Coordinates of C-alpha atoms in Angstrom, one line a residue:
M1 CA 23.4 120.7 89.2
P2 CA 27.1 121.2 88.9
R3 CA 29.3 118.0 89.3
S4 CA 30.6 119.0 92.7
A5 CA 27.3 119.5 94.2
P6 CA 27.1 116.1 95.9
L7 CA 30.5 116.6 97.3
M8 CA 29.6 120.1 98.4
A9 CA 26.5 118.8 100.2
G10 CA 28.6 117.3 103.1
L11 CA 31.3 120.1 103.0
S12 CA 31.0 123.7 103.9
R13 CA 32.2 126.1 101.1
G14 CA 35.4 127.0 102.9
R15 CA 36.3 123.2 103.4
F16 CA 35.5 122.5 99.8
M17 CA 37.7 125.2 98.6
S18 CA 40.6 124.0 100.9
F19 CA 40.1 120.4 99.5
R20 CA 40.1 121.8 96.1
A21 CA 43.3 123.6 96.8
V22 CA 45.0 120.5 98.0
A23 CA 43.8 118.4 95.2
M24 CA 45.0 121.0 92.7
T25 CA 48.4 121.0 94.5
V26 CA 48.8 117.3 94.4
G27 CA 47.8 117.2 90.8
A28 CA 50.4 119.9 89.9
A29 CA 53.0 118.0 91.8
A30 CA 52.2 114.9 89.8
V31 CA 52.4 116.6 86.5
L32 CA 55.7 118.3 87.5
T33 CA 57.2 115.1 88.6
A34 CA 56.2 113.4 85.2
C35 CA 57.7 116.3 83.3
A36 CA 60.8 116.3 85.3
G37 CA 61.2 112.7 84.6
G38 CA 61.1 113.2 80.9
G39 CA 57.9 111.3 80.7
V40 CA 59.7 108.4 79.1
T41 CA 61.6 105.8 81.0
Q42 CA 65.0 105.4 79.5
V43 CA 66.4 102.0 79.2
R44 CA 69.8 101.7 80.7
D45 CA 72.3 99.4 79.5
P46 CA 73.0 96.4 81.6
I47 CA 76.1 96.2 83.8
R48 CA 78.5 94.3 81.7
A49 CA 81.7 94.4 83.9
V50 CA 82.5 93.6 87.6
M51 CA 85.3 94.3 90.0
S52 CA 86.4 92.1 92.9
A53 CA 86.3 93.6 96.4
D54 CA 90.0 93.0 96.9
A55 CA 90.6 95.6 94.2
L56 CA 89.4 98.2 96.8
M57 CA 92.3 97.2 98.9
F58 CA 94.9 97.3 96.1
V59 CA 93.7 100.7 95.0
S60 CA 94.3 102.0 98.5
F61 CA 98.0 101.0 98.0
D62 CA 98.5 103.6 95.3
T63 CA 100.5 106.1 97.3
D64 CA 101.8 108.3 94.4
G65 CA 98.3 108.8 92.9
N66 CA 99.4 107.6 89.4
L67 CA 96.5 105.1 89.2
S68 CA 98.8 102.1 89.1
I69 CA 100.0 99.9 92.0
T70 CA 103.6 98.8 91.8
R71 CA 105.3 96.0 93.6
E72 CA 106.9 98.6 96.0
E73 CA 103.6 100.1 96.8
L74 CA 102.3 96.5 97.4
E75 CA 105.1 95.8 99.8
T76 CA 104.3 99.1 101.6
G77 CA 100.6 98.4 101.7
I78 CA 100.8 94.8 103.0
P79 CA 102.2 95.7 106.4
R80 CA 99.6 98.6 106.8
E81 CA 96.7 96.2 106.0
W82 CA 98.1 93.6 108.3
A83 CA 98.2 96.2 111.2
R84 CA 94.7 97.2 110.4
A85 CA 93.5 93.7 110.3
D86 CA 95.3 92.4 113.5
A87 CA 93.4 94.6 115.8
N88 CA 94.8 93.0 119.0
S89 CA 98.3 93.0 117.6
D90 CA 98.9 89.3 118.6
G91 CA 100.4 88.3 115.3
N92 CA 97.3 86.2 114.1
L93 CA 93.9 87.0 112.7
S94 CA 91.0 85.5 114.4
P95 CA 87.8 84.9 112.4
I96 CA 86.2 88.0 114.0
E97 CA 89.4 90.1 113.3
F98 CA 89.2 88.9 109.6
Q99 CA 85.3 89.7 109.4
N100 CA 85.8 93.2 110.8
W101 CA 88.8 93.9 108.4
S102 CA 86.8 92.5 105.5
N103 CA 83.7 94.7 106.4
L104 CA 86.0 97.9 106.6
V105 CA 88.4 97.3 103.7
L106 CA 86.6 95.0 101.3
G107 CA 83.1 96.2 101.6
G108 CA 81.7 93.2 103.5
S109 CA 82.1 89.5 103.9
Q110 CA 79.8 88.6 101.0
M111 CA 82.2 90.2 98.4
G112 CA 85.3 88.0 98.9
P113 CA 88.1 87.1 99.2
Y114 CA 87.0 84.8 102.0
R115 CA 88.8 84.0 105.1
L116 CA 89.7 80.4 104.0
D117 CA 91.4 82.0 100.9
F118 CA 93.8 83.3 103.5
D119 CA 93.7 80.5 106.0
R120 CA 95.3 77.8 103.7
N121 CA 96.0 75.2 106.5
V122 CA 92.4 75.7 107.8
D123 CA 93.5 76.1 111.5
N124 CA 90.9 78.9 112.1
T125 CA 93.9 81.4 112.5
I126 CA 95.5 83.5 109.7
T127 CA 99.0 84.1 110.3
R128 CA 101.0 87.1 109.0
D129 CA 102.8 84.8 106.4
E130 CA 99.3 83.5 105.2
F131 CA 98.1 87.0 104.8
E132 CA 101.1 88.3 103.0
T133 CA 101.2 85.1 100.7
E134 CA 97.6 85.5 99.7
V135 CA 97.7 89.2 99.0
R136 CA 101.0 88.8 97.0
G137 CA 99.4 85.9 95.1
R138 CA 96.3 88.0 94.4
F139 CA 98.6 90.8 93.1
S140 CA 100.2 88.4 90.7
D141 CA 96.9 87.0 89.7
Y142 CA 95.6 90.4 88.6
D143 CA 98.9 91.3 86.8
Q144 CA 97.8 90.0 83.3
D145 CA 100.6 91.7 81.5
S146 CA 103.3 90.6 84.1
S147 CA 104.6 94.1 84.3
G148 CA 105.0 94.0 88.0
A149 CA 102.3 96.9 88.4
L150 CA 98.5 96.8 88.5
S151 CA 96.5 99.1 86.2
R152 CA 92.9 99.8 87.0
S153 CA 91.8 97.9 83.7
E154 CA 93.5 94.8 85.3
F155 CA 90.9 94.8 88.1
V156 CA 87.9 94.9 85.7
R157 CA 86.2 91.7 84.4
L158 CA 83.6 91.5 81.8
L159 CA 80.6 89.4 82.8
G160 CA 81.1 86.0 81.7
Q161 CA 84.8 86.5 81.9
A162 CA 85.6 85.2 85.3
R163 CA 89.0 85.7 86.7
P164 CA 90.8 82.4 86.4
P165 CA 90.6 80.5 89.7
T166 CA 93.1 81.5 92.3
V167 CA 96.1 79.1 92.2
Q168 CA 96.0 77.0 95.3
R169 CA 99.0 78.3 97.3
P170 CA 100.4 75.8 99.9
P171 CA 100.7 77.2 103.4
P172 CA 104.0 79.1 104.2
G173 CA 106.8 76.7 104.6
M174 CA 105.2 73.9 102.5
P175 CA 106.7 73.1 99.1
Q176 CA 104.9 74.1 96.0
R177 CA 103.4 71.1 93.9

């Protein structure tokens, strides 16, 4: 008695052939998938570098496409970002406006910089001065070689090599300690 006899007992010959064709097709698809994948899982090197979300904003300031952001490009980019962030044009960023801007420009609120990085006097409102002070300060923090321009490599940090903490900048109008 062939091995398929018990199976065929409950199926007509046509239905069995149809079942067999489906089984063969599924088997062939599995074999092709295994072959296409190389059959061996390749081990990938772990990610060893990270980039802060504010780098996304700075990269957008590169108006001449030379892959470097100069102070002049920074000063052109700041008002553009302020206008994008201050959706109601009232001269202040509410927490909701900051959140919307952060989601749009920085890739989300979990990436940083955070609202309180900008709102130095913690009054729940970010003024244009606070915004500009923080963006300029971050530019300076990234400018490792003090060249006045940011190259792509200055945005990348190796894991375990965190960027030094941002210098606590006083609110605009307050003296530096």
